[in-house]
Structure formats: structure tokens, C-alpha cells
Coordinates of C-alpha atoms and ligand atoms in Angstrom, one line a residue:
X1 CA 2.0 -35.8 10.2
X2 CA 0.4 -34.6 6.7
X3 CA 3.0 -34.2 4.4
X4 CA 2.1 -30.6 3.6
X5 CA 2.9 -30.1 6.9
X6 CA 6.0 -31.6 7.0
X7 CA 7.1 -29.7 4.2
X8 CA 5.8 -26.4 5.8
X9 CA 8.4 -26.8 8.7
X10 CA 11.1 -27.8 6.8
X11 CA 10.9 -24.7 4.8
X12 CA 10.3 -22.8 8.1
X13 CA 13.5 -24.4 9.6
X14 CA 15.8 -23.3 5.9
X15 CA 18.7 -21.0 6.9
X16 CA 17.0 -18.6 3.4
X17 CA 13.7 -19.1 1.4
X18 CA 12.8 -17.9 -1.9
X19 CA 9.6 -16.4 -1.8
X20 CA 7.5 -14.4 -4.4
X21 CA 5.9 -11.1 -2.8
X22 CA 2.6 -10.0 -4.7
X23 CA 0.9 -6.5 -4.2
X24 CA -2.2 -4.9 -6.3
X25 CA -2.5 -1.6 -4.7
X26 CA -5.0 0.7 -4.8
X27 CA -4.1 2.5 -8.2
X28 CA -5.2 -0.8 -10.0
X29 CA -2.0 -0.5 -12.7
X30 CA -0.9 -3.9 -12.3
X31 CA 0.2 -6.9 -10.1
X32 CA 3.8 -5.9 -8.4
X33 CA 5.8 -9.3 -8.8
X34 CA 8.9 -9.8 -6.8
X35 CA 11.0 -12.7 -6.4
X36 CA 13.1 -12.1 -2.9
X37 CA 15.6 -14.8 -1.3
X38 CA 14.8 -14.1 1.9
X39 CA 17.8 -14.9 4.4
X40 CA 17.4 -16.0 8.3
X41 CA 14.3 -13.8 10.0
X42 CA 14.0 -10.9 12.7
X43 CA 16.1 -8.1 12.9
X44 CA 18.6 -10.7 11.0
X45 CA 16.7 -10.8 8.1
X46 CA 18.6 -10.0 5.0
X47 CA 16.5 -10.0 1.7
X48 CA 17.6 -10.1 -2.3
X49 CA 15.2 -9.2 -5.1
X50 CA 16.1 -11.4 -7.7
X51 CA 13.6 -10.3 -10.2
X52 CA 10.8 -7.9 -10.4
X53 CA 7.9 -6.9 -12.8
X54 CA 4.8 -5.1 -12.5
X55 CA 2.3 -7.2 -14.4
X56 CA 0.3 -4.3 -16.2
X57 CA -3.8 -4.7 -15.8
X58 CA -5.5 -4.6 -18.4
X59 CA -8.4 -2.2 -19.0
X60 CA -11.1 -5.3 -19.0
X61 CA -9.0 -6.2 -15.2
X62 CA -9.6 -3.1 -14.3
X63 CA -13.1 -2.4 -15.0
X64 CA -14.4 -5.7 -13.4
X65 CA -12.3 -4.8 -10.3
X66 CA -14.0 -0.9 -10.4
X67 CA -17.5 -2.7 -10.4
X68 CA -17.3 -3.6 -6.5
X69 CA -13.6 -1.2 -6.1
X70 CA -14.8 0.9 -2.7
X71 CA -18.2 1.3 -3.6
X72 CA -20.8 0.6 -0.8
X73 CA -22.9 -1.4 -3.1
X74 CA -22.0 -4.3 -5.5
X75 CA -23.8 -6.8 -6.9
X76 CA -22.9 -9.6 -4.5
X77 CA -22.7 -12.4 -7.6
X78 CA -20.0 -9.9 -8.9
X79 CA -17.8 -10.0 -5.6
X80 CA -18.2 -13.3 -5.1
X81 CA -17.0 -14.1 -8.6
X82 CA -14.1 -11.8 -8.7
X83 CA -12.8 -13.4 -5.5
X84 CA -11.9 -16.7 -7.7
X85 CA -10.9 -15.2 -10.7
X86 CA -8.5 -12.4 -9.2
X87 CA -6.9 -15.7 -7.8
X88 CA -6.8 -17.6 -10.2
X89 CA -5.4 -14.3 -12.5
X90 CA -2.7 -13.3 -9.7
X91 CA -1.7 -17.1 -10.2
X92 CA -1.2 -17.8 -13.9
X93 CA 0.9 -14.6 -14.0
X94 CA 2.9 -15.8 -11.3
X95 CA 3.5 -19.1 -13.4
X96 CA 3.8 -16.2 -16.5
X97 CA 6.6 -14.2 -14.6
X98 CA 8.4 -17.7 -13.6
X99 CA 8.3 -18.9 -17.0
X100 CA 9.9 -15.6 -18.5
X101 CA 12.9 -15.9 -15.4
X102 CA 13.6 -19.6 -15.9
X103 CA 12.2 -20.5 -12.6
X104 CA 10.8 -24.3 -12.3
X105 CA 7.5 -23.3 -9.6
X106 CA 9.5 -26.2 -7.1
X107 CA 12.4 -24.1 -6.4
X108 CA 10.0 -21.2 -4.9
X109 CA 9.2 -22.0 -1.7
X110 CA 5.9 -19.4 -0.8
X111 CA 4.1 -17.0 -2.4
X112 CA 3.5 -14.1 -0.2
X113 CA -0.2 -12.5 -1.7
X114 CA -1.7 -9.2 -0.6
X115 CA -4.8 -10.0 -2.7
X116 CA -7.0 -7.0 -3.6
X117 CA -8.2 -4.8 -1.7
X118 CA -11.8 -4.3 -2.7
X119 CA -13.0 -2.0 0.7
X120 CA -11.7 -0.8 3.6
X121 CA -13.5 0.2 6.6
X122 CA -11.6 1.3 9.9
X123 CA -14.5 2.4 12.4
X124 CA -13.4 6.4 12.0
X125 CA -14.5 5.9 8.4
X126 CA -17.8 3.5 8.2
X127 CA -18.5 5.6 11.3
X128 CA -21.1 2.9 12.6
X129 CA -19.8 2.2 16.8
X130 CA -21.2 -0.9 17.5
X131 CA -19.3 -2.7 14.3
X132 CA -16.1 -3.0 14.4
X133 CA -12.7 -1.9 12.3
X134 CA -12.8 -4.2 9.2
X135 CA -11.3 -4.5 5.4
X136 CA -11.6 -6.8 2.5
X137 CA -9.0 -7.9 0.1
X138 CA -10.2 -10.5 -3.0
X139 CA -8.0 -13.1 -4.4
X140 CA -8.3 -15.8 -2.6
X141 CA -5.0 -17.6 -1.3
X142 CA -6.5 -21.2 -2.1
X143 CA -6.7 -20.7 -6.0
X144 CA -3.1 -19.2 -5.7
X145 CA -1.9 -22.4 -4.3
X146 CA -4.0 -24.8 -6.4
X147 CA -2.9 -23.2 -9.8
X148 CA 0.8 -22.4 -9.0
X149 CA 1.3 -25.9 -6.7
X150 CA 3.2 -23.3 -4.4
X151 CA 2.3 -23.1 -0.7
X152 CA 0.8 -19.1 -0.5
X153 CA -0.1 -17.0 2.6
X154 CA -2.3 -14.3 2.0
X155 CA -4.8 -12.4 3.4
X156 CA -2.2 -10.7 6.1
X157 CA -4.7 -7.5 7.0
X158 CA -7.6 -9.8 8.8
X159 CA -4.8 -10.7 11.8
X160 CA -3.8 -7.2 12.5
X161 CA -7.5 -5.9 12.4
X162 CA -8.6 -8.9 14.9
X163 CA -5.4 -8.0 17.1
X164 CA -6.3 -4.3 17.7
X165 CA -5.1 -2.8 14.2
X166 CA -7.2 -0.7 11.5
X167 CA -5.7 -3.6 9.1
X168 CA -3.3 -0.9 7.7
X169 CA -0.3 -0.2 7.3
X170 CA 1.1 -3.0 7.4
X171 CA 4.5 -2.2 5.6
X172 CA 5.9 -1.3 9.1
X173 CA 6.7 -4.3 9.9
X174 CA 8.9 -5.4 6.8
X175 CA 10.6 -1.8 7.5
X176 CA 11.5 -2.1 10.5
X177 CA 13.2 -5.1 9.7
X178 CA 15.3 -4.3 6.7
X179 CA 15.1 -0.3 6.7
X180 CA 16.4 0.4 10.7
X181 CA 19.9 1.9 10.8
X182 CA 20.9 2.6 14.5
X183 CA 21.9 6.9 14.7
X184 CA 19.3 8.2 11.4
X185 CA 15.8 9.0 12.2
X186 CA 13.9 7.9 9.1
X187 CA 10.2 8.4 7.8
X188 CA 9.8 5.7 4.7
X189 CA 7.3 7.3 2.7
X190 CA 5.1 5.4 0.4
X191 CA 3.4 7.6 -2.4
X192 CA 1.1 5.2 -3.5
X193 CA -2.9 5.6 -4.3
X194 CA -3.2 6.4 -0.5
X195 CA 0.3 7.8 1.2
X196 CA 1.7 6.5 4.1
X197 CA 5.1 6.4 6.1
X198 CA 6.7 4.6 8.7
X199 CA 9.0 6.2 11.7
X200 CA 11.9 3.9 12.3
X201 CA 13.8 5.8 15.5
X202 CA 18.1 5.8 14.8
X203 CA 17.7 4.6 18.5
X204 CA 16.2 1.1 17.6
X205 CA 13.7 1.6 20.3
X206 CA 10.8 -0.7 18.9
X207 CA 8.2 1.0 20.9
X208 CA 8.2 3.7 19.5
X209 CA 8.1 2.6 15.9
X210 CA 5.0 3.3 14.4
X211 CA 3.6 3.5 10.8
X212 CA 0.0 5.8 9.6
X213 CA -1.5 6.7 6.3
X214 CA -1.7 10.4 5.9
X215 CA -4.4 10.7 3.3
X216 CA -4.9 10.4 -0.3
X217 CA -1.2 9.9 -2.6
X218 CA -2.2 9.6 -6.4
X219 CA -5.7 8.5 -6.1
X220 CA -7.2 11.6 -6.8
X221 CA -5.0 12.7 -9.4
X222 CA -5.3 9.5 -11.5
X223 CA -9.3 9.8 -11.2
X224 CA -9.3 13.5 -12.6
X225 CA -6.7 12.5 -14.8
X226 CA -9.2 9.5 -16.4
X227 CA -12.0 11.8 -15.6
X228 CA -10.6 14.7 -17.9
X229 CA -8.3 13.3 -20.3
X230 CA -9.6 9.7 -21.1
X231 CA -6.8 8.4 -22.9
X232 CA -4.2 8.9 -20.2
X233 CA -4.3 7.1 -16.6
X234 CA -2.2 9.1 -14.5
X235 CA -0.4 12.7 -14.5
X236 CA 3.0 11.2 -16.5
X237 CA 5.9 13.3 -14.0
X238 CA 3.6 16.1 -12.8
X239 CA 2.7 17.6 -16.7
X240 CA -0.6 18.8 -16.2
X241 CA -0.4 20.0 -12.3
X242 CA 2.8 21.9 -13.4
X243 CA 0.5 24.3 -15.8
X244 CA -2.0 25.0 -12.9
X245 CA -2.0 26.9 -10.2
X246 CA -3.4 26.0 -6.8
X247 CA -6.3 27.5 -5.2
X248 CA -5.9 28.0 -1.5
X249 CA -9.6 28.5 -0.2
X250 CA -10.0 24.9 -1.8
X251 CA -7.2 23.4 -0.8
X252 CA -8.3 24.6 2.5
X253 CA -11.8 23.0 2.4
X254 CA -10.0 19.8 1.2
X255 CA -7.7 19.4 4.3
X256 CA -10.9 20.8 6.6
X257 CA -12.2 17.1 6.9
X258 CA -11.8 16.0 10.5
X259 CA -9.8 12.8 9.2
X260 CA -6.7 15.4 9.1
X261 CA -7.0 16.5 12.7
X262 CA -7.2 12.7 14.3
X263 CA -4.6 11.1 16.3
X264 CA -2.2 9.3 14.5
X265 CA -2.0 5.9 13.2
X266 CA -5.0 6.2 11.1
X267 CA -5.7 4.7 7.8
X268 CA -7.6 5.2 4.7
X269 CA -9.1 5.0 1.5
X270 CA -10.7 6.0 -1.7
X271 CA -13.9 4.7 0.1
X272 CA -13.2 8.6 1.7
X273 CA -10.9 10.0 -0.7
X274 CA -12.7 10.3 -4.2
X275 CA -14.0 12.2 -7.0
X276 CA -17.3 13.0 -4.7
X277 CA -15.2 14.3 -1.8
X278 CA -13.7 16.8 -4.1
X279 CA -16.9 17.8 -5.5
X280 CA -18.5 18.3 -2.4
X281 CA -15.3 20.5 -1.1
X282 CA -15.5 22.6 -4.4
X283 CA -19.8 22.8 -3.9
X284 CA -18.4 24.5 -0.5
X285 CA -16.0 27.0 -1.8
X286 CA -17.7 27.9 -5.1
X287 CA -14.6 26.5 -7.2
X288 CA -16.8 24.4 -9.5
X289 CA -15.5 26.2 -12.0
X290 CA -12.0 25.2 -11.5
X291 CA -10.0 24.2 -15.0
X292 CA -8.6 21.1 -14.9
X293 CA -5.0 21.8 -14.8
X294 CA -5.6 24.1 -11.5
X295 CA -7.5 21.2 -9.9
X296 CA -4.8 18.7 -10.2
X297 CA -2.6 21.1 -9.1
X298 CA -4.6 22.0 -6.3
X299 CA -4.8 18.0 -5.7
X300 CA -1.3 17.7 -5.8
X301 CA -0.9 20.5 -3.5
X302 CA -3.7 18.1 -1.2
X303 CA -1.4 15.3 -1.3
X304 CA 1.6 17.0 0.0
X305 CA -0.3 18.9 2.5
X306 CA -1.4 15.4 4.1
X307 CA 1.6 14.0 4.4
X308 CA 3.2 17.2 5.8
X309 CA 0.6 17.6 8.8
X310 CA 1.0 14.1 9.4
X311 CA 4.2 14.5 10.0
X312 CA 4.3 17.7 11.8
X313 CA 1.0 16.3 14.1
X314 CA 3.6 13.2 15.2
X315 CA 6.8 15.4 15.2
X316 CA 6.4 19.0 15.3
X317 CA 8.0 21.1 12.2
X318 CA 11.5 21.2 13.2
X319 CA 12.9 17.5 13.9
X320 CA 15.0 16.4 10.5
X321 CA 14.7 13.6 9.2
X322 CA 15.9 11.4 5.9
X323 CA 12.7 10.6 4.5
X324 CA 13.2 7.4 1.7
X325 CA 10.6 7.8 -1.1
X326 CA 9.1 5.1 -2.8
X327 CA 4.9 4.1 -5.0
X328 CA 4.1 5.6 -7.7
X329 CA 4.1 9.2 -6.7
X330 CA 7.5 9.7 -6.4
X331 CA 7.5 9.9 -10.2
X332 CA 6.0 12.9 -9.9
X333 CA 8.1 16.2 -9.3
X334 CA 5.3 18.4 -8.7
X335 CA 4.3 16.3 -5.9
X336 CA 7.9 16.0 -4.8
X337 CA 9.0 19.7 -5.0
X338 CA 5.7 20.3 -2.9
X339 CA 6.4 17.6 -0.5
X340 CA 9.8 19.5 0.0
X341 CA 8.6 22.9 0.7
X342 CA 6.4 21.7 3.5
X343 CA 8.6 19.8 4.7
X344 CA 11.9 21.8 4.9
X345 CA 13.7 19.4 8.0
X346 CA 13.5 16.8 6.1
X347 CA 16.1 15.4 3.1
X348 CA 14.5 13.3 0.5
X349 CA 15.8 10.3 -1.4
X350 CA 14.2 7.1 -2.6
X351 CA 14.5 3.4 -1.2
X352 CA 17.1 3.0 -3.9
X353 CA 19.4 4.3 -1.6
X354 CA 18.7 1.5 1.0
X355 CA 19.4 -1.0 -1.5
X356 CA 15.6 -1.7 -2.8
X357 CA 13.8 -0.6 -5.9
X358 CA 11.0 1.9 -5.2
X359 CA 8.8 0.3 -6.8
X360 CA 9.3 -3.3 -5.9
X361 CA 9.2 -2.1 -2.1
X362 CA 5.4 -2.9 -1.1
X363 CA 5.9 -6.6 -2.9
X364 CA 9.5 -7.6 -1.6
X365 CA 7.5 -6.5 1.9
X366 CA 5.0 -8.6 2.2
X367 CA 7.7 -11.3 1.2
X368 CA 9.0 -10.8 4.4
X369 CA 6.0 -10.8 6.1
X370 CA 5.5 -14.1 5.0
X371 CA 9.1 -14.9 5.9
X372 CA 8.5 -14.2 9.4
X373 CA 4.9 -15.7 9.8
X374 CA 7.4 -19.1 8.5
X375 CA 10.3 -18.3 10.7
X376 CA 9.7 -15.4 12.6
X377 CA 8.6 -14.5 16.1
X378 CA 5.8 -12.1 16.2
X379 CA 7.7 -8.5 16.5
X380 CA 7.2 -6.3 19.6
X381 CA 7.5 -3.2 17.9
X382 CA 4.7 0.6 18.4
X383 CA 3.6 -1.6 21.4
X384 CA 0.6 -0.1 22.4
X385 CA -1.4 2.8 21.4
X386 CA 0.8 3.0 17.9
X387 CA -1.6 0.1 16.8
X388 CA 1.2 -2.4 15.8
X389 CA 0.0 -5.8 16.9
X390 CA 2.7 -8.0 17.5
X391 CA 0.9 -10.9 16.0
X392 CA 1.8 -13.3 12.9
X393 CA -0.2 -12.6 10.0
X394 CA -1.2 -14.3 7.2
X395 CA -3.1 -17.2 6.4
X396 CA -2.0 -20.5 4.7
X397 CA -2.7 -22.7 1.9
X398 CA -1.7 -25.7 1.1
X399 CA -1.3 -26.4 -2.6
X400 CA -2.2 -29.9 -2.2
Ligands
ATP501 N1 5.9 8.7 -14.2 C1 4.9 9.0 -13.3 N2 4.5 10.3 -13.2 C2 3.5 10.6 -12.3 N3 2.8 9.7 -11.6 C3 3.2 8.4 -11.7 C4 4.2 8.0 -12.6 N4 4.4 6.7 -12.4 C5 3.4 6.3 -11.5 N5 2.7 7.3 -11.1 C6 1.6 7.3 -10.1 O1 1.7 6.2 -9.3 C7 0.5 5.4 -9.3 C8 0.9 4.0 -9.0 O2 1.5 4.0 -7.8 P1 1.7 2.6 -6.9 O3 1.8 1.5 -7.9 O4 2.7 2.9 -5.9 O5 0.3 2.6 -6.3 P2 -0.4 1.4 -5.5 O6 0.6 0.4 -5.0 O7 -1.5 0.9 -6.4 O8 -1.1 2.2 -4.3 P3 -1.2 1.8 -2.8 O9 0.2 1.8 -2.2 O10 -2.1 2.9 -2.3 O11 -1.9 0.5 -2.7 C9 -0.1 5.7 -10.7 O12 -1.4 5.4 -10.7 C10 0.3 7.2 -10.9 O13 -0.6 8.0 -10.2
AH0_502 C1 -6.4 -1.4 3.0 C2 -5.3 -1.2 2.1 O1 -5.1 -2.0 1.1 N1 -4.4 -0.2 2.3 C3 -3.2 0.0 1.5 C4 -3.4 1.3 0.7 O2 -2.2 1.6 -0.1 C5 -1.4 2.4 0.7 C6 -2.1 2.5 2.0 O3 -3.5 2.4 1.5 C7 -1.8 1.4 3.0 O4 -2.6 1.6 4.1 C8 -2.1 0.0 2.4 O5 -1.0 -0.6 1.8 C9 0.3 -0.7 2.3 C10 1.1 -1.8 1.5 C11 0.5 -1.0 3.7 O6 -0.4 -1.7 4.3 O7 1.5 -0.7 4.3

């Protein structure tokens, strides 16, 4: 047998792996690090964080990555370029952040990498019917492997897409595993550049599990924000939405976009949800006009809005539930407080309480992805129409 294979079951057959979860959302502040010991698999799975950083971007990592970032025409060189480089970059700071911890690159055991994502096109969105759902996520696993000599699985959204999914979210299946608590209904709400929860049932019933992005989190915000006050990046806790007020008729316009009213799971992106879609929504209601501090309010005011008819459109507006924060957004209190008045049933707290930091969630799950596409079976949960394929995603490479 190849060796690298040999070595691939023996760390599938370990009673725990370490493994080193790596997520670049869609904000494009930094590479989430997280180092997890990851114990047994399934429902049994029990997983540690023994160290996190968020890897800040810098501006000049940024800008190449807004040259092709959701934009429907790049100069293919460009893409093809950045597809190497972001992994080769997402490698050497894994060597950085193993370095800094003390951590000889033998004693991990995968690298779980999310890569990139550079577009993403479920079908409702690229609205062309004869192609079909797709999404695109740069970094390629192969360079991880190569520079860090550390067996990596990446690319996990291809799997789901080709099994029936939109290729998003894919946290759902991490939470179900390490976030189910038999008698609590919970909704574990991600306030990242895009928002998204996941309903885990207090009755364990894996059918009904189901996860959907409910429309834009920060990503508006942070590019009015850039747009309006260069030297910041985002809207530090809610300052500048606090001072404005929201405008209704836009607000309105905003939420009148027929992605709101579609069955649920859906998915997005800032290929939708960007500076242009707000433009055209203010051209509608004459609210060009608008000062900046009423707009983010009024975007603010969008965000909440999203996630609360999501909510209401699978639940109604009465059923409680805890709802477990975490992303970015939950540093805001403007977004939080709004998030709360629409959304009376339900009691917020962050992922804290369940034992994970908020902001290491996204990384430390697609660790556990990666833990179960090693050791796990492929998990029968929102069987179905909820879009969940129960498939093992990911794809390997071998350092060697
Ligand atoms: N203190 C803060 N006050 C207000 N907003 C904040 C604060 N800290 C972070 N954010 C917001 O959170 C964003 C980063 O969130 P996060 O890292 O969860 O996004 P992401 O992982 O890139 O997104 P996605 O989950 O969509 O891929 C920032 O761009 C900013 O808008
Ligand atoms: C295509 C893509 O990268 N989507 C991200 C993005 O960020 C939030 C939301 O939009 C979610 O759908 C997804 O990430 C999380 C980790 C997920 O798949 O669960």
C-alpha cells in the first residue's frame, strides 16, 4: 500500500486527532486558525480548542483577493495565480501560528482548509436553469500540504453541491454534532459577512435538522463603512449606526427582493448583497440622499430584518428558542438589540456558553468536518428537502 495511505488510516483509526481548522470568510479580516484535539467521531465527538488566532490580512491580501472577490469578471491570469499563492499564504501562517504555540508540524495530524471563497453561485442567484448550483473557493489544498508536510482536506463545499446542496451552509453539520442538547430548541446563529443559523431540535430528530443563510450579516455595513470612512473597516460595536436613524420605505425596498420570500435552505452572497443592490434599492425609494450614519442604521436594521423572517418563515413568530450567537456581528450591539426586538421568543447568548469561542466557531467546525470525512460515517441528518447531503466532504492531499 503507499505509505501515505497507510498513514491516512492509521490516523483515521486514532481514538483523538489533532487537527488545525482554517476559515477566511467572506469579510476578508483574516485567516481564523484553530488548533482542536478532536476526540472519537459522530454524535460522540468531543472537541478541545487548544489554541486560536485570527491571522489579520493585510491590506495588499486583501486587495488582490477584491480583484476576482464576487465579481463576474476577472482577469483569468489573476484567479489562476491567487489560487497558488492564497495556498501557499494560508500555509506559511499555519507553520507561523505553529511556531508561536511550540507545535513541531508532526504532532498535527490534518489541516482542515476552507480555502477562499472567491464566488458563489446557487441556481436562485446566477438565475441561468440549464447550469447548475456551483461555488468556488481558492487556495488550493495541494500547496497546503506541500508547504506545511501536513496531510490537508479542503475544498469541503464541491461534495455537498454535487450531492444535491447549494454548497452552503455547511456549519450544520459540525453543530449538530457538538451543539445538540436533547430538551432545548436552538438556532446557532452565525453573524458573519452573510448570516446564517442552524435549527438543532431538543428532540435529536436528525431529519429535521436543517441549516439556511438568511441574507447579508456585516457585509454591507463593512463596505459603507470603507466606502464612507476610509480609514476604518468595519462599524467598531455599532458607533456609527447608533447616531442614525432607520428609514422604513428603504428598508422596505431592501427586504422587497424575492430572495427573502423563497423557501428555506437558501444561500448567499455578496455576489447579491452589495453596494449596487443598495443603490439600486435607494434609486427606487428616492433615499439617495441618505447620510451615512442613517444608512448603516438602516443596513443594520436589514440585517436583523433577514434573519428574523427567516426565522419566522421556518417557525412562525411565537416558538422560543435559545439562539447561541457567534462571527463578527455579534460585536455589534445595534445589530444585537435589533436582532432582539424582532425576535422577542427568542433568548440570546453566544457559543461561549456551549463551551466554544465565538469567534473560533466556523474554524474549530470545519475541523470536525475533516474529523469525520477521517473517521466519521456520512451523517443522516435534514434528510431530504432540508438540502443536507449526507455525504463526506472534503478532498485530500497528500503532503508527500
Ligand atoms: N467590535 C466589532 N464591532 C462591530 N462589528 C464587528 C466587530 N468585530 C467584528 N465585527 C464585524 O464582523 C466582521 C467579521 O466577522 P466574521 O469574521 O465572523 O466574518 P467572516 O467569517 O468573514 O464571514 P462569513 O461567516 O460570512 O464567511 C467584521 O468585518 C465586522 O463587520
Ligand atoms: C459560499 C460561502 O463561503 N458561504 C459562507 C458565507 O459565510 C457565511 C455564509 O456565507 C455561509 O453560507 C458560508 O460559510 C459558513 C462557514 C457555512 O458554510 O456554514
Amino acid at each position: 500500500m503507499n505509505a501515505n495511505l497507510t498513514r491516512l488510516v492509521a490516523s483515521a483509526q486514532k481514538p483523538s486527532r489533532r487537527i488545525i481548522g482554517l476559515m477566511s470568510g467572506t469579510s476578508l479580516d483574516g485567516l481564523d486558525v484553530a488548533l482542536c484535539r478532536c476526540e472519537g467521531h459522530g454524535p460522540a465527538t468531543r472537541v478541545q480548542v487548544e489554541q486560536f488566532r485570527t491571522v489579520p490580512y493585510t491590506d495588499a491580501i486583501r486587495q488582490e483577493i477584491r480583484r476576482v472577490f464576487a465579481r463576474r469578471e476577472v482577469e483569468l491570469q489573476h484567479l489562476t495565480l491567487l489560487n497558488a499563492w492564497l495556498g501557499r499564504l494560508h500555509g506559511h501562517l499555519v507553520l507561523d501560528c505553529l511556531a508561536e504555540w511550540n507545535i513541531e508540524p508532526g504532532a498535527v495530524d490534518a489541516i482542515a482548509s476552507h480555502g477562499q471563497t472567491v464566488f458563489h453561485a446557487p441556481r436562485h442567484q446566477h438565475g441561468l436553469p440549464d447550469w447548475p448550483d456551483a461555488t468556488l473557493q481558492l487556495g488550493d489544498g495541494d500547496h497546503l500540504a506541500v508547504q506545511t508536510g501536513i496531510l490537508t482536506i479542503s475544498d469541503f463545499r464541491q461534495k455537498h453541491v454535487a450531492a444535491g446542496g447549494q454548497g452552503a451552509p455547511l456549519a450544520v453539520y459540525g453543530d449538530y454534532l457538538i451543539f445538540s442538547q436533547p430538551g432545548e430548541d436552538r438556532l446557532l446563529l452565525n453573524l458573519g459577512g452573510i448570516a446564517n443559523f442552524t435549527y438543532l431540535p431538543g428532540s435529536l430528530a436528525a431529519p429535521d435538522v436543517f441549516s439556511t443563510d438568511t441574507g447579508p450579516g456585516n457585509t454591507l455595513l463593512d463596505a459603507f463603512v470603507r466606502m464612507y470612512y476610509p480609514t476604518q473597516e468595519y462599524d467598531e460595536g455599532g458607533a456609527l449606526a447608533a447616531q442614525g436613524t432607520v428609514h422604513p420605505a428603504l428598508l422596505a425596498q431592501l427586504l422587497a427582493h424575492p430572495f427573502f420570500a423563497e423557501e428555506l435552505p437558501k444561500t448567499t452572497g455578496p455576489e447579491l448583497f452589495n453596494p449596487d443592490y443598495v443603490r439600486a434599492a435607494q434609486a427606487r425609494t428616492a433615499t439617495g440622499h441618505l447620510s451615512p450614519l442613517d444608512l448603516l442604521a438602516t443596513l443594520t436594521e436589514f440585517s436583523a430584518a433577514g434573519v428574523a423572517l427567516a426565522v419566522e418563515r421556518a417557525f412562525g413568530a411565537q416558538r422560543p428558542f435559545w439562539a447561541y450567537a457567534s462571527g463578527g456581528g455579534m460585536h455589534n450591539p445595534v445589530l444585537m438589540a435589533a436582532l432582539q426586538r424582532r425576535l422577542p421568543q427568542c433568548r440570546f447568548a453566544t457559543t461561549e456558553a456551549l463551551g466554544i469561542a465565538p469567534d473560533a466557531k466556523e474554524a474549530v467546525l470545519f475541523a470536525i468536518l475533516a474529523n469525520e470525512t477521517l473517521a466519521g460515517e456520512p451523517m443522516p441528518i435534514g434528510a431530504g428537502q432540508q438540502r443536507v447531503p449526507a455525504v463526506a466532504l472534503g478532498k485530500i492531499s497528500f503532503p508527500g
